[in-house]
Amino acid sequence: MPEEKKPVLFGYYRSSATWRVRLALAWKGIEYEYKPINLLKQEQKSDEFAKVNPSKKLPALILPNGNVLTQSIAIVEYIEDAHPERPFLPKDPYERALVREIVNEIGCDIHPLQNPGLLVEIAPDDADKRSEWARVHILRGFQALESKLKAAGKTEKAKYCVGDNVTMADFVLMPQFYNGRRFNVDVSELPIINSIQEHLMTLPEFKATAPENQADCPQ
Amino acid sequence: MPEEKKPVLFGYYRSSATWRVRLALAWKGIEYEYKPINLLKQEQKSDEFAKVNPSKKLPALILPNGNVLTQSIAIVEYIEDAHPERPFLPKDPYERALVREIVNEIGCDIHPLQNPGLLVEIAPDDADKRSEWARVHILRGFQALESKLKAAGKTEKAKYCVGDNVTMADFVLMPQFYNGRRFNVDVSELPIINSIQEHLMTLPEFKATAPENQADCPQ
């Protein structure tokens, strides 16, 4: 009997956008083949990878039928649409909006401002300045997010971004928090966000998909 | 008989994120009250507006029951979830993903890099440098998008971003194209995108919601 074809994920262990997709796949229990693309070596800009994603960015997911998906948030939404079991979006439209609000608060207002591509443009020859820029912008974005979570009734004992379940907001928060730690963001100023990430990292899907547990993570 | 309560949209005529929401509301035929917040006067940073959106950003939509939604893409998704008639997302999960791919290609990878807040940080005292930064980054993003549209089979006669109908991808493309024109992006390099926006601007919902037709647009 031929083996069932698996989706193929092109990613990088430390790409936070890739981690979002690893989380969605893990949450649904979908097995996949992982093809590392080394961002440090600019492998995403190769002609070969451009055939997968003409935008030359990670992640990309090739479905078993050959269709290619890109843009991490679109891929995560697809995984929910195509695999309704174990949902990571609530049913109620307003609650869904609250989840997507946090997804976009991070995906549109924090993540793009600390992306390696932008950092290199801002300070091509000054690694300290790049790190400081990233730290300041992640902190600023997290402060806005913390105030939103507080306004929504979340406390320093919060376990999830929205309600009492894992949602796709958590899939986006956790990788961004990891980036924040890399850039020495002071988490003592972010008690709600910190409480959520602490809880999330106790869950097997978050542990298994963490950067340090990927095949392409250096020893 | 009491008048039915309408949603309230806080926005700015030239805010491209607000235009996305105006388009979604217009497409569904939802009447709303419009409360202009002047970004040039930094009105979004007032204590009063912070009560509406603690992130102090536009747009925000107050629903008739008092619930507040922020983040334009989350609001547009909400409008589709809560008002399924005249859909602007396809039914098929893969086609939905193609729409959201373009939404995020613009919303995460182009729009944040030309946002006024970032431009001021990059060149606080140099308006020419700010405009040039915006022009370069919008063009770069549009070139990536143009190559994706081409790979998806779109031609110089394309009418829509995905398939043969208006989708939320068009609600995000049109405002970004408008910004591109403001910053003198050379559209001759972008025949597919240009063809789509030309067609979109023939549709009554796109005309009525355009910046120049808003109450807060200066004469």
Short mmCIF file of C-alpha atoms in Angstrom, two decimals, chain A residues 20 53-55 57 63 67-71 73-75 77-78 81-82 92-94 96-98 100-102 104-109 112-113 115 118 121-122 133 136-137 140 144-145 147-148 151, chain B residues 20 53-55 57 63 67-71 73-75 77-78 81-82 92-94 96-98 100-102 104-109 112-113 115 118 121-122 133 136-137 140 144-145 147-148 151:
data_model
loop_
_atom_site.label_atom_id
_atom_site.label_comp_id
_atom_site.label_asym_id
_atom_site.label_seq_id
_atom_site.Cartn_x
_atom_site.Cartn_y
_atom_site.Cartn_z
CA ARG A 20 2.85 29.74 13.95
CA ASN A 53 6.99 31.08 -3.27
CA PRO A 54 7.53 33.90 -5.80
CA SER A 55 7.60 36.32 -2.83
CA LYS A 57 9.57 34.42 2.02
CA LEU A 63 -0.49 20.45 0.27
CA ASN A 67 -1.27 23.33 -4.09
CA VAL A 68 1.06 25.82 -2.41
CA LEU A 69 0.08 28.12 0.44
CA THR A 70 2.11 31.03 1.77
CA GLN A 71 1.69 33.75 4.42
CA ILE A 73 -1.70 33.66 9.03
CA ALA A 74 -3.44 32.59 5.82
CA ILE A 75 -1.98 29.09 6.26
CA GLU A 77 -6.65 29.99 8.85
CA TYR A 78 -6.58 27.35 6.08
CA ASP A 81 -11.02 25.79 7.64
CA ALA A 82 -9.88 22.43 6.26
CA ASP A 92 -19.09 33.14 17.96
CA PRO A 93 -18.25 35.90 15.41
CA TYR A 94 -17.41 38.46 18.10
CA ARG A 96 -13.46 35.13 16.62
CA ALA A 97 -12.86 38.84 16.03
CA LEU A 98 -11.17 39.17 19.43
CA ARG A 100 -8.04 37.85 15.09
CA GLU A 101 -7.56 41.25 16.72
CA ILE A 102 -4.63 39.88 18.70
CA ASN A 104 -3.18 41.17 13.72
CA GLU A 105 -1.99 43.30 16.62
CA ILE A 106 1.11 41.10 16.57
CA GLY A 107 1.21 40.08 12.90
CA CYS A 108 0.76 43.58 11.44
CA ASP A 109 1.94 45.95 14.19
CA PRO A 112 7.01 43.49 10.69
CA LEU A 113 8.88 46.12 12.74
CA ASN A 115 11.80 41.46 10.97
CA LEU A 118 13.87 45.64 8.06
CA GLU A 121 17.91 48.25 6.30
CA ILE A 122 17.68 50.39 9.42
CA TRP A 133 15.40 48.82 17.55
CA VAL A 136 12.05 48.93 21.65
CA HIS A 137 9.44 48.03 19.02
CA ARG A 140 6.05 49.05 22.59
CA ALA A 144 -0.26 48.06 23.72
CA LEU A 145 -1.24 44.38 23.71
CA SER A 147 -3.30 47.06 27.91
CA LYS A 148 -5.78 45.38 25.57
CA ALA A 151 -9.08 45.87 29.32
CA ARG B 20 -10.76 48.42 4.19
CA ASN B 53 -9.03 51.46 21.62
CA PRO B 54 -6.28 51.10 24.25
CA SER B 55 -3.82 50.57 21.36
CA LYS B 57 -4.87 53.13 16.56
CA LEU B 63 -21.18 47.45 17.43
CA ASN B 67 -18.83 45.74 21.85
CA VAL B 68 -15.71 47.32 20.35
CA LEU B 69 -13.67 45.80 17.53
CA THR B 70 -10.24 46.96 16.38
CA GLN B 71 -7.66 45.87 13.79
CA ILE B 73 -8.51 42.80 9.04
CA ALA B 74 -10.17 41.34 12.16
CA ILE B 75 -13.09 43.74 11.66
CA GLU B 77 -13.44 39.08 8.91
CA TYR B 78 -16.07 39.82 11.59
CA ASP B 81 -18.75 36.07 9.80
CA ALA B 82 -21.71 38.08 11.12
CA ASP B 92 -13.58 26.56 -0.59
CA PRO B 93 -10.81 26.49 2.05
CA TYR B 94 -8.00 26.66 -0.51
CA ARG B 96 -10.13 31.33 1.04
CA ALA B 97 -6.44 30.83 1.74
CA LEU B 98 -5.49 32.46 -1.57
CA ARG B 100 -6.04 35.72 2.86
CA GLU B 101 -2.58 35.24 1.36
CA ILE B 102 -2.98 38.51 -0.55
CA ASN B 104 -1.55 39.36 4.54
CA GLU B 105 0.96 39.98 1.75
CA ILE B 106 -0.28 43.58 1.87
CA GLY B 107 -1.38 43.88 5.51
CA CYS B 108 1.78 42.38 7.06
CA ASP B 109 4.50 42.94 4.44
CA PRO B 112 3.44 48.37 8.07
CA LEU B 113 6.58 49.49 6.17
CA ASN B 115 2.86 53.55 7.93
CA LEU B 118 7.33 54.26 11.05
CA GLU B 121 10.91 57.32 13.07
CA ILE B 122 13.03 56.60 10.00
CA TRP B 133 11.22 55.10 1.74
CA VAL B 136 10.53 52.00 -2.49
CA HIS B 137 8.84 49.67 0.00
CA ARG B 140 9.00 46.24 -3.67
CA ALA B 144 6.29 40.52 -5.10
CA LEU B 145 2.50 40.61 -5.25
CA SER B 147 4.66 38.03 -9.45
CA LYS B 148 2.24 36.05 -7.26
CA ALA B 151 1.92 32.87 -11.13
#
